XYZ file of N, CA, C and O in Angstrom:
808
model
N 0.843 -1.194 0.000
C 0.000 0.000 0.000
C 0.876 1.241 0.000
O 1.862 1.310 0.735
N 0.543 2.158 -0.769
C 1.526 3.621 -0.639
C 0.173 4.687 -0.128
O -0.997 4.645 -0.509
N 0.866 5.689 0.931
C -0.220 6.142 1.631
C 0.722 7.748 0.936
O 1.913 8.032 1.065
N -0.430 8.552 0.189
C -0.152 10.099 0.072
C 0.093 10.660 1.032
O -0.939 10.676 1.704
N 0.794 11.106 1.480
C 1.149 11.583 2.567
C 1.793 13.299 2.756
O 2.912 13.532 2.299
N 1.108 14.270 3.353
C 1.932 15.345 4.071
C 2.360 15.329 5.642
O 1.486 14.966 6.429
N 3.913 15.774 6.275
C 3.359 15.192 7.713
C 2.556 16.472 8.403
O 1.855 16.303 9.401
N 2.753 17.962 7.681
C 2.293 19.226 8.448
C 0.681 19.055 8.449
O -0.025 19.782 9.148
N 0.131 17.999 7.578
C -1.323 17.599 7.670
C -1.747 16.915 8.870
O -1.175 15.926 9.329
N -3.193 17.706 9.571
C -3.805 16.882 11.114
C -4.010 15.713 10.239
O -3.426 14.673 10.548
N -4.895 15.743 9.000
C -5.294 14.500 8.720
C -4.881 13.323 8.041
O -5.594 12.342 7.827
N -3.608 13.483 7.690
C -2.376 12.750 7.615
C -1.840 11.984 8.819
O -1.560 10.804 9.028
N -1.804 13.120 9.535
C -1.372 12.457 10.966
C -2.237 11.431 11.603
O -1.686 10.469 12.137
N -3.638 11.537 11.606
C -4.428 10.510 12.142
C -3.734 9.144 11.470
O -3.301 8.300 12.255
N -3.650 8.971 10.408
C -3.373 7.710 9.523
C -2.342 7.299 10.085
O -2.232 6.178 10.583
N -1.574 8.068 10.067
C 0.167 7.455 10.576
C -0.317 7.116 11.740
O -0.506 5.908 11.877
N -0.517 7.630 12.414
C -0.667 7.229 14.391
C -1.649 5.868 14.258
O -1.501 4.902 15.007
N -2.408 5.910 13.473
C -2.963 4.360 13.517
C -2.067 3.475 12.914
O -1.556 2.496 13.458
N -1.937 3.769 12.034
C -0.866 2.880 11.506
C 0.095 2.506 12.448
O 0.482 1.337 12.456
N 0.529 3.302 13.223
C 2.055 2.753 14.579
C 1.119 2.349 15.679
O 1.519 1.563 16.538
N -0.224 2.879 15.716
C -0.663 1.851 16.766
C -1.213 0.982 16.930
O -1.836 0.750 17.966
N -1.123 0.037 15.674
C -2.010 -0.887 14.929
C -0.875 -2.118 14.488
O -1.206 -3.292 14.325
N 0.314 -1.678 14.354
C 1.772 -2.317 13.727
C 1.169 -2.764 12.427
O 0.672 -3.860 12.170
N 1.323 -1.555 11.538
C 1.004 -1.854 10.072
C 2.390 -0.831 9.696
O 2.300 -0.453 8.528
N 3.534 -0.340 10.333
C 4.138 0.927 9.834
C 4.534 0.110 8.631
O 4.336 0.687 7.562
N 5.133 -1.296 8.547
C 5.732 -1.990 7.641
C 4.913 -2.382 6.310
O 5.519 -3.264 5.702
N 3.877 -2.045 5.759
C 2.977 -2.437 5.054
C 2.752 -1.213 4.589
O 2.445 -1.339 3.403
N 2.743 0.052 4.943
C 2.539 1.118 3.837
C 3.762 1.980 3.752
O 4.400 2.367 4.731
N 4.067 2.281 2.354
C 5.219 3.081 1.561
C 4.511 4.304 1.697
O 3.354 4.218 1.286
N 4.884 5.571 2.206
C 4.846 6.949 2.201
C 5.354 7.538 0.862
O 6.549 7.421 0.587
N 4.528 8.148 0.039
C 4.295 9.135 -0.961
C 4.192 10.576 -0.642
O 3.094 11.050 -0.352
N 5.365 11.375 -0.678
C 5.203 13.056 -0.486
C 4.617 13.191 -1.136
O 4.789 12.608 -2.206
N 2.937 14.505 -0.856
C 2.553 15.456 -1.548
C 2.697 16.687 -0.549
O 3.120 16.870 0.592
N 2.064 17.514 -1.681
C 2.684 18.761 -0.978
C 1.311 19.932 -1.767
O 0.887 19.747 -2.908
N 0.892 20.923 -0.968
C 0.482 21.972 -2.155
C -1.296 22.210 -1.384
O -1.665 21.819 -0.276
N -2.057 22.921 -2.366
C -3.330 23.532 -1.178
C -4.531 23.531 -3.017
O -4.196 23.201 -4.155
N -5.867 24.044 -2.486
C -6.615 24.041 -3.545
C -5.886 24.759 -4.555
O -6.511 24.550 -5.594
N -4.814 25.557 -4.828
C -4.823 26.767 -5.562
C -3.155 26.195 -6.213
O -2.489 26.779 -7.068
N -2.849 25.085 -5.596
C -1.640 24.538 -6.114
C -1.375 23.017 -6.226
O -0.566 22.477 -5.471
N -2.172 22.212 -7.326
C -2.776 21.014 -6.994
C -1.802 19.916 -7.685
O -2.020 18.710 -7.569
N -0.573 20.510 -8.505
C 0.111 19.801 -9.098
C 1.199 18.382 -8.344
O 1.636 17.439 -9.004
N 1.371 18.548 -7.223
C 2.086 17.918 -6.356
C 1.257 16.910 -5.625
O 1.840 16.051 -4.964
N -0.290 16.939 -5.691
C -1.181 16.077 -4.940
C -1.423 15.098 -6.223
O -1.206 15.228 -7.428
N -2.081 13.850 -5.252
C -2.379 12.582 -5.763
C -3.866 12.928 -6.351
O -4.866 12.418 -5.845
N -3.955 14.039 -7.707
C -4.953 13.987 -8.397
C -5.438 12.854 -9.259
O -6.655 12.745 -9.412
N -4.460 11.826 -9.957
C -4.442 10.558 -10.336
C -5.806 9.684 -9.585
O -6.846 9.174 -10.001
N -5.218 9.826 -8.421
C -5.480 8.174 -7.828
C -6.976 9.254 -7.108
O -7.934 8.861 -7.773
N -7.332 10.001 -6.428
C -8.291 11.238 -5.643
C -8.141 12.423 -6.286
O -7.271 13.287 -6.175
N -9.658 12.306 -7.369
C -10.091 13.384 -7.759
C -10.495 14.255 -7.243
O -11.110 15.087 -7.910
N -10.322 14.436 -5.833
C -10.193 15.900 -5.031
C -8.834 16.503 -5.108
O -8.484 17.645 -4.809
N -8.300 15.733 -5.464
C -6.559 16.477 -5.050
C -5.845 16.403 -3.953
O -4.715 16.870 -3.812
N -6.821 15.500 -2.714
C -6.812 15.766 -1.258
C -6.004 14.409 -0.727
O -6.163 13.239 -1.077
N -5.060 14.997 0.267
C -4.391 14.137 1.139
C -5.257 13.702 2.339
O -6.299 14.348 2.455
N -5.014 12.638 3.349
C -4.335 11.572 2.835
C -5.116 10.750 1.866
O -6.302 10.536 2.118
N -4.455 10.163 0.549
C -4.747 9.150 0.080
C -4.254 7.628 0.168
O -3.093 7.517 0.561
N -4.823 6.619 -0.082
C -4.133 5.054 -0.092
C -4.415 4.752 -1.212
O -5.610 4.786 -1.502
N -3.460 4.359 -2.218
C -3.449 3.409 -2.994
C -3.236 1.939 -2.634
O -2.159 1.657 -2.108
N -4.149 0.942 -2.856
C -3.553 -0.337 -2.654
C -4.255 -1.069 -3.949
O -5.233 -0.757 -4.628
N -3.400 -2.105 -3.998
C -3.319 -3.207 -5.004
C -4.691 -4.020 -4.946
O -4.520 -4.972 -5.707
N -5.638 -4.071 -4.543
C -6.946 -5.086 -4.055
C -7.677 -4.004 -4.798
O -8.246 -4.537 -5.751
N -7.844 -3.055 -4.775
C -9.004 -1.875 -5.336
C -8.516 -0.510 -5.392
O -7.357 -0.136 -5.213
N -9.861 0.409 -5.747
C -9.485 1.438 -6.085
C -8.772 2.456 -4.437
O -8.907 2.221 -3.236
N -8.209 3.315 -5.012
C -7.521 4.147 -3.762
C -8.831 4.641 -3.059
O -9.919 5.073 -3.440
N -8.076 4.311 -1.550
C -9.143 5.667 -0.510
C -9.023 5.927 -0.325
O -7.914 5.851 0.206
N -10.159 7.493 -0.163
C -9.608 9.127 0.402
C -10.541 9.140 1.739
O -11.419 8.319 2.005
N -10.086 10.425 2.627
C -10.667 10.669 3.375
C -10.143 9.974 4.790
O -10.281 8.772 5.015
N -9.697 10.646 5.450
C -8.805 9.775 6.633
C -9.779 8.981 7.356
O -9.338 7.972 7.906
N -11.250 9.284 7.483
C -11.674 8.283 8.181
C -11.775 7.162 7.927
O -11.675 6.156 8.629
N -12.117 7.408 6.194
C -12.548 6.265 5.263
C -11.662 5.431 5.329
O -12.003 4.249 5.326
N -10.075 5.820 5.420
C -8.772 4.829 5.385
C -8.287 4.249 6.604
O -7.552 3.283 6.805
N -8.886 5.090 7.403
C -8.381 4.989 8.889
C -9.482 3.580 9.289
O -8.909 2.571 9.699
N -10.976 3.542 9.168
C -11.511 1.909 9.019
C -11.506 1.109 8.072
O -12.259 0.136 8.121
N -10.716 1.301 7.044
C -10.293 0.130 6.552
C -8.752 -0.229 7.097
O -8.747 -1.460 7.091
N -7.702 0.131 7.473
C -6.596 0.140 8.213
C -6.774 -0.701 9.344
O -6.044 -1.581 9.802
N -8.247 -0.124 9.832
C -8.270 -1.146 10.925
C -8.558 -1.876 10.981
O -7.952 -2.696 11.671
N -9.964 -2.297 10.177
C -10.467 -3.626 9.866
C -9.836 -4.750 9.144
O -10.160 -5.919 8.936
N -8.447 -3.724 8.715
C -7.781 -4.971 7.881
C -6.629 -5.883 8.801
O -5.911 -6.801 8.404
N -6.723 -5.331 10.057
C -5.988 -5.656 11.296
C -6.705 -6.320 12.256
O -6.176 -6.760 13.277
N -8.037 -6.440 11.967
C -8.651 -6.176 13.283
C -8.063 -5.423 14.607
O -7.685 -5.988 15.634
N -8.069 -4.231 14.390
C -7.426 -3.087 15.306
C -8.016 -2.932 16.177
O -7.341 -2.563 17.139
N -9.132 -3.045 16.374
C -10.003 -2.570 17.705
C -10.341 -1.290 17.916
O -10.958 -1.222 18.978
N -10.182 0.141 17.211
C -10.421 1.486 17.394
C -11.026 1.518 17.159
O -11.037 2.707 16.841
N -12.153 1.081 16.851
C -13.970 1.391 16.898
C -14.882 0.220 17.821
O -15.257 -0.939 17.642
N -14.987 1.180 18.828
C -16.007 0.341 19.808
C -17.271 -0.323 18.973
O -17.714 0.064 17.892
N -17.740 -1.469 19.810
C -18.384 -1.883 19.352
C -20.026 -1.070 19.930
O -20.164 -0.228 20.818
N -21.036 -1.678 19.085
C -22.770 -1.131 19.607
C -22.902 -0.123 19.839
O -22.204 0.579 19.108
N -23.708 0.643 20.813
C -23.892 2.137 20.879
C -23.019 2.868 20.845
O -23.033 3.943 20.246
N -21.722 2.226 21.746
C -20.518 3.290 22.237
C -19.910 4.016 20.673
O -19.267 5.066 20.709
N -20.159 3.427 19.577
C -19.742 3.005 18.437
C -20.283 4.604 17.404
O -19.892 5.102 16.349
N -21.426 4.977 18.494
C -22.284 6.300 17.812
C -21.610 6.979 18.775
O -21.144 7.786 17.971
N -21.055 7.425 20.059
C -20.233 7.954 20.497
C -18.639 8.527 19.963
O -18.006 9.582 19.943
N -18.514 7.462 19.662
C -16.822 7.677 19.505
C -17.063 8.158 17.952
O -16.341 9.128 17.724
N -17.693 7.858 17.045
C -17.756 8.391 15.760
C -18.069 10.324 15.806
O -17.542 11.241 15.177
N -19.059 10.300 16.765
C -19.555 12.224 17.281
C -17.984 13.199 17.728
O -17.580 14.273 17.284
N -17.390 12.258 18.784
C -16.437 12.647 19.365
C -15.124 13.159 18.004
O -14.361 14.113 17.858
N -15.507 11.689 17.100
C -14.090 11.480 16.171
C -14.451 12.690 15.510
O -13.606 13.578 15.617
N -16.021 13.117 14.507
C -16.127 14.307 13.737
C -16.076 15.531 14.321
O -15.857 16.559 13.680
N -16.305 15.486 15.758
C -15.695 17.135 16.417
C -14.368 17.609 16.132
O -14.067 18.744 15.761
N -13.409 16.387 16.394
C -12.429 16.750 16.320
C -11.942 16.958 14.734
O -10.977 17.718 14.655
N -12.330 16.531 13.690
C -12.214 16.736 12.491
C -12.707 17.920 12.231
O -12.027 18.599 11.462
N -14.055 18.564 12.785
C -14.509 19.781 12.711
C -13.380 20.993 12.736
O -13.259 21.990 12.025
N -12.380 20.348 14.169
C -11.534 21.222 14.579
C -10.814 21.619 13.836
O -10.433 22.789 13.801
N -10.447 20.662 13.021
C -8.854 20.510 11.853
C -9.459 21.267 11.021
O -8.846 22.311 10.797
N -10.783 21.098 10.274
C -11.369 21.360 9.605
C -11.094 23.151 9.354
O -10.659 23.849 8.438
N -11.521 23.330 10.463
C -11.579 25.154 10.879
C -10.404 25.378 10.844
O -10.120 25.917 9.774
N -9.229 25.183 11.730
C -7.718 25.212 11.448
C -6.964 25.569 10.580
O -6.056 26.400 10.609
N -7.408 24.816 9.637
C -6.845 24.227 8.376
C -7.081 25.456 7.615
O -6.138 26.180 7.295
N -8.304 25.729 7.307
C -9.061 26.692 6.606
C -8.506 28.016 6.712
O -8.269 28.757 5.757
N -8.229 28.380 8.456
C -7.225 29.785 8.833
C -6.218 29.665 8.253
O -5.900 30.744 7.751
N -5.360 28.706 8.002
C -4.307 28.904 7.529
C -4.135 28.802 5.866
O -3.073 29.173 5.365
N -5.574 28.115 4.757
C -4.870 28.666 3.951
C -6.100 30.282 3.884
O -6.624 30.685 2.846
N -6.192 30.605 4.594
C -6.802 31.755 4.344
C -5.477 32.745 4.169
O -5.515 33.564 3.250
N -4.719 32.710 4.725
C -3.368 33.857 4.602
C -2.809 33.359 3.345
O -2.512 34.155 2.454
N -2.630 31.979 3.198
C -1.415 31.134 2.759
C -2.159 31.306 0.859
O -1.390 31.539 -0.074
N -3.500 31.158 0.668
C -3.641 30.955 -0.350
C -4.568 32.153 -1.315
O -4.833 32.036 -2.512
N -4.831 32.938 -0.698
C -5.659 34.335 -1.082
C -4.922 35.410 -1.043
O -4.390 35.389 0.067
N -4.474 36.634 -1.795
C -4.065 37.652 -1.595
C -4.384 37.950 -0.636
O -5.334 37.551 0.037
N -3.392 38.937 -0.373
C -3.644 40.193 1.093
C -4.879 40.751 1.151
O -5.589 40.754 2.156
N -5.314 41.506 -0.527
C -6.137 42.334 -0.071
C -7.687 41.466 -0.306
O -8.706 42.014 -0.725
N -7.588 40.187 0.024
C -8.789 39.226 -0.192
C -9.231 38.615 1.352
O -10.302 38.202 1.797
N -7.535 38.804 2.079
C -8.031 38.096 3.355
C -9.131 38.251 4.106
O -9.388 39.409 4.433
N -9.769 37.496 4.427
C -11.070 38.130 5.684
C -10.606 38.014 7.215
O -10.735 36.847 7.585
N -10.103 38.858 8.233
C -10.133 38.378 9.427
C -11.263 37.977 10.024
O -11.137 37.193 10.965
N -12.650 38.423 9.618
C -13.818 38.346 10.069
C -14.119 36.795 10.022
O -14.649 36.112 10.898
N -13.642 36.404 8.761
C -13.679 34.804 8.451
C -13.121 34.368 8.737
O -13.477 33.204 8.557
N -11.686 34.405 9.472
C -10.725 33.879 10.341
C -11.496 33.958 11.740
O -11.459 32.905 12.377
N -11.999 34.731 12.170
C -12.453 34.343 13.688
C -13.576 33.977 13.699
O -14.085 33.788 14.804
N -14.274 33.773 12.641
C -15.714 32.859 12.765
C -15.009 31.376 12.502
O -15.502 30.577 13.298
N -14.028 30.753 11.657
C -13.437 29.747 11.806
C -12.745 28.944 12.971
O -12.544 27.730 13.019
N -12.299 30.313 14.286
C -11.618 29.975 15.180
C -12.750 29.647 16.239
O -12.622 28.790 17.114
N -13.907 30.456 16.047
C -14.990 30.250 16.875
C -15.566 28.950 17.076
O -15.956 28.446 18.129
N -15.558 28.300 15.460
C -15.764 26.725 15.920
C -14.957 25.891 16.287
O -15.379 24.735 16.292
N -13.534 26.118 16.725
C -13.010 25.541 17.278
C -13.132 25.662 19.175
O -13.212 24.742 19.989
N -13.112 26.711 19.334
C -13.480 26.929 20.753
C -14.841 26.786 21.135
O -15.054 26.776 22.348
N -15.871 26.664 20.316
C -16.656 26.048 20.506
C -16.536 24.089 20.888
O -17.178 23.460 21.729
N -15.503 23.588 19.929
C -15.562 21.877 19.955
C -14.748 21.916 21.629
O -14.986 21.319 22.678
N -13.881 22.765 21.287
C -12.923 22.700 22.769
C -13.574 22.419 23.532
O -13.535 21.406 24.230
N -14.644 23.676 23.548
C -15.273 23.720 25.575
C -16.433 22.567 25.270
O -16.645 21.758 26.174
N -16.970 22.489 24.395
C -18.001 20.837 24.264
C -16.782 19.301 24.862
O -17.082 18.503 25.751
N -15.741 19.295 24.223
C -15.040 18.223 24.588
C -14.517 18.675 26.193
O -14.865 17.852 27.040
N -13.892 19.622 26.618
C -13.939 20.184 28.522
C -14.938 19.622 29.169
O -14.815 19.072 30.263
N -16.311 19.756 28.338
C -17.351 19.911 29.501
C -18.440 18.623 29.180
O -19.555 18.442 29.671
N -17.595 17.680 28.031
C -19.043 16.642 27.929
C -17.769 15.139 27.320
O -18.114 13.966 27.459
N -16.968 15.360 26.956
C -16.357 14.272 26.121
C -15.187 13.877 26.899
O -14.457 13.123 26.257
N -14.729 14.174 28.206
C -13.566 14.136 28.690
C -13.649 12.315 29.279
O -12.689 11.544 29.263
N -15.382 11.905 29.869
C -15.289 10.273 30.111
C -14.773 9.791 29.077
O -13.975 8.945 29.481
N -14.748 9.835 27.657
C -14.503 9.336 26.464
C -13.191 8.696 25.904
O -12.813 7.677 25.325
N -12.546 10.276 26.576
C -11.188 9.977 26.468
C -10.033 9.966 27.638
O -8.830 10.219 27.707
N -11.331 9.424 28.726
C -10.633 8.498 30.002
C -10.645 7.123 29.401
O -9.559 6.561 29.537
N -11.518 6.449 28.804
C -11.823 5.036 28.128
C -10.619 4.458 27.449
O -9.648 5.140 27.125
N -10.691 3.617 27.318
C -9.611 2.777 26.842
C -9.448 3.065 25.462
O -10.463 3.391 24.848
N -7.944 2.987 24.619
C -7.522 3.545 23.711
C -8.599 3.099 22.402
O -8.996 1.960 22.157
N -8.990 4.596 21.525
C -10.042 4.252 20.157
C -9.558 5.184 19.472
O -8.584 5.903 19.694
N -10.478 5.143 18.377
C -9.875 6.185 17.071
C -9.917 7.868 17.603
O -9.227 8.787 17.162
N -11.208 7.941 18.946
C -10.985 9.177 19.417
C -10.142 10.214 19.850
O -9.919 11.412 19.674
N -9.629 8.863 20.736
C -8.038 9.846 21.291
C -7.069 9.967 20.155
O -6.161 10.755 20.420
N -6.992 9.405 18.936
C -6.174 9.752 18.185
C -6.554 10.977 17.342
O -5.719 11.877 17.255
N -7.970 11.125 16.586
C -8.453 12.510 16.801
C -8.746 13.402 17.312
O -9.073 14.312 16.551
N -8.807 13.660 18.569
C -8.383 14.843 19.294
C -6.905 14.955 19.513
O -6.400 16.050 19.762
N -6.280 13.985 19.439
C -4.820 14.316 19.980
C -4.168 14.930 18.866
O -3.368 15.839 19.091
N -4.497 14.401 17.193
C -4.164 15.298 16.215
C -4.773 16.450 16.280
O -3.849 17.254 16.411
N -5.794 17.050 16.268
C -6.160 18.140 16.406
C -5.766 19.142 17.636
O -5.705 20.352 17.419
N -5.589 18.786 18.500
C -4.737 19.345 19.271
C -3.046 19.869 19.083
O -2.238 20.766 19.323
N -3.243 18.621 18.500
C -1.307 18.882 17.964
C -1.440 19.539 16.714
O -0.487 20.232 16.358
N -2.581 19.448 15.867
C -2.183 20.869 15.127
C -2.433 21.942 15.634
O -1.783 22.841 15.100
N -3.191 22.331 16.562
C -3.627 23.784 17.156
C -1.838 24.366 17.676
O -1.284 25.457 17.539
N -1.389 23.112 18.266
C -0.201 23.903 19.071
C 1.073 24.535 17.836
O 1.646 25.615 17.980
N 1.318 23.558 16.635
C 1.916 23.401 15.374
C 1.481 24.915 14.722
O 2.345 25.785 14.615
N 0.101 25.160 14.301
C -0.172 26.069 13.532
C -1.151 27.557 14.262
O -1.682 28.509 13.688
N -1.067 27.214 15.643
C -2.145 28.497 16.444
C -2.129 28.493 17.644
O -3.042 28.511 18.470
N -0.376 28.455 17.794
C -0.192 27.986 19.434
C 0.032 29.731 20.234
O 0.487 29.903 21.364
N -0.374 30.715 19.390
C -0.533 31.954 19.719
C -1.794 32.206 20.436
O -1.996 33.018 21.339
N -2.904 31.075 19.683
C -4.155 31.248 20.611
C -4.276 30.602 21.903
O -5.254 30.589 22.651
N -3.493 30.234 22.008
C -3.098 28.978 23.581
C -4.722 28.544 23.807
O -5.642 29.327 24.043
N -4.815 26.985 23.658
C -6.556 26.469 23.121
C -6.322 26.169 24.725
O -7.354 25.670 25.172
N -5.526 26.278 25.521
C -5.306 25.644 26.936
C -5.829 26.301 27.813
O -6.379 25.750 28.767
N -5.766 27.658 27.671
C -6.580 28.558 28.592
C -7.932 28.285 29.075
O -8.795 28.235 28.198
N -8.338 28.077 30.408
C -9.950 27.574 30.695
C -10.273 25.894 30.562
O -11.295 25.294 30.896
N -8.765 25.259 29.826
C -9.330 23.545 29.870
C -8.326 23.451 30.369
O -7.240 23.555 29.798
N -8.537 23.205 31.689
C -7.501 21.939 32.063
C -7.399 20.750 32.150
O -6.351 20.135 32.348
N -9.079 20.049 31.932
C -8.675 18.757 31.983
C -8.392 17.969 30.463
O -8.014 16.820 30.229
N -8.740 19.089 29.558
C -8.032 18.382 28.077
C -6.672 18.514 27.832
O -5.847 17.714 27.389
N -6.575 19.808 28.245
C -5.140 20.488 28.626
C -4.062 18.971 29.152
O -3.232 18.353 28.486
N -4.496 18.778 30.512
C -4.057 17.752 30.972
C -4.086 16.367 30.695
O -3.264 15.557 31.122
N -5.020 16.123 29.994
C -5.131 14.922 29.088
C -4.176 14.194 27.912
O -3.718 13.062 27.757
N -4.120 15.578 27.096
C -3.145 16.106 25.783
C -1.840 15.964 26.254
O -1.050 15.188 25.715
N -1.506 16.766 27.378
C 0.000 16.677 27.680
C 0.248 14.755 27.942
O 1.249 14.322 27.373
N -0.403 13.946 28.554
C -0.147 12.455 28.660
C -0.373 11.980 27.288
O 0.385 11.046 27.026
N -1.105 12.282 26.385
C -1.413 11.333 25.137
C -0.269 11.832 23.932
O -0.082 11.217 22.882
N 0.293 12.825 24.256
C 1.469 13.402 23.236
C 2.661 12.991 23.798
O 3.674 13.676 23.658
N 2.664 11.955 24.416
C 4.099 11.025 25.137
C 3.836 9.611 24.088
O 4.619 8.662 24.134
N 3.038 9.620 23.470
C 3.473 8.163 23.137
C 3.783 8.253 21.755
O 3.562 9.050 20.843
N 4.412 7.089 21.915
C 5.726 6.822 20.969
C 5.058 7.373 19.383
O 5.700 8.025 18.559
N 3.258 6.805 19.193
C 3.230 7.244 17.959
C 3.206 8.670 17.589
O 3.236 9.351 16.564
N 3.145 8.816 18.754
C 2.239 10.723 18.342
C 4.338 11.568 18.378
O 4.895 12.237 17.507
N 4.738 11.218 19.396
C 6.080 11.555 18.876
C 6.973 11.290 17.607
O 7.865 12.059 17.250
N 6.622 10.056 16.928
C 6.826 10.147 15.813
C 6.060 10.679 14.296
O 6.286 10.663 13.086
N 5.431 10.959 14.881
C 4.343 12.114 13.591
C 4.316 13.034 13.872
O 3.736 13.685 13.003
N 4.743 13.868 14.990
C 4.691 15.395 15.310
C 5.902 15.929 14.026
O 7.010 15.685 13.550
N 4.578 16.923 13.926
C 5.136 17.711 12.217
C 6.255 18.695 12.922
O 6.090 19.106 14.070
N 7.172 18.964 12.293
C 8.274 19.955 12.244
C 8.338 21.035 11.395
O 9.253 21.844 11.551
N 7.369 21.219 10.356
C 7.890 22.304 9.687
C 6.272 22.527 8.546
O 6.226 23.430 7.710
């Protein structure tokens, strides 16, 4: 399997961290892309007619996009165990798209500078973007924190990427202020071995 890969991507990062916490690192070949809507030549337009990272190519069928989409087949092809089973199962999926929400908004601030002229930027649209993030924040503070006391699922690996991009790309807004118990959560789940080896550098 060759997985498209950026590492400064949250949703790149989910993939890898399953992947090391699943012991599949040996089974997928990493493919650099690189580039945003407005520079699409470097992405796996071939294989994902979005242009969008992460992608998987594998040999059994056509490539999949969409980190969640790859992230349960990754697991199911392991039997990994990161998706609870029965109700809990509509839980951890709510929890998993908040935190995608987060990246989501993130993501968006940054190519708002990165990919629009100056005189196009909106700050107005930059802090309605940041708003839904401090919105998912204080929802996960004040309702999702049993969740990710629970034993290890695809959740804690999506919030822990999304967190680790907040600090990577908006660690000016310090998301820590007023949560301490995610605050404190984050600081223990960014010790392990996978999340130290996918923390983006640049």
């Amino acid at each position: 399997m060759q997985l498209h890969d950026n590492p400064a991507s949250p949703f790149c990062r989910i993939v890898q961290v399953l992947i090391r916490e699943t012991g599949q690192a040996n089974d997928v070949e990493i493919d650099p892309a690189i580039g945003h809507p407005l520079a699409s030549e470097k992405m796996p337009v071939a294989q994902n007619p979005l242009g969008k990272i992460p992608t998987l190519s594998r040999e059994e069928g056509p490539a999949l996009y969409d980190s969640r989409v790859i992230c349960r087949y990754l697991d199911a092809r392991v039997s990994g165990g990161m998706y609870p089973d029965g109700d809990a199962l509509w839980d951890a999926l709510t929890l998993e798209a908040t935190a995608h929400g987060i990246m989501d908004a993130a993501v968006l601030m940054v190519y708002e500078w990165r990919a629009r002229p100056e005189e196009a930027y909106s700050k107005d649209w930059v802090e309605g973007q940041w708003a839904k993030v401090t919105r998912a924040l204080d929802a996960i503070e004040a309702r999702w924190m049993g969740h990710l006391a629970a034993p290890m699922n695809i959740t804690h690996i999506a919030v822990g990427c999304a967190l680790g991009y907040l600090d990577f790309r908006h660690a000016d807004r310090d998301w820590r202020a007023g949560r301490p118990n995610l605050s404190a959560w984050f600081e223990g789940f960014a010790t392990r071995e996978s999340m130290k080896d996918t923390a983006p550098s640049a």
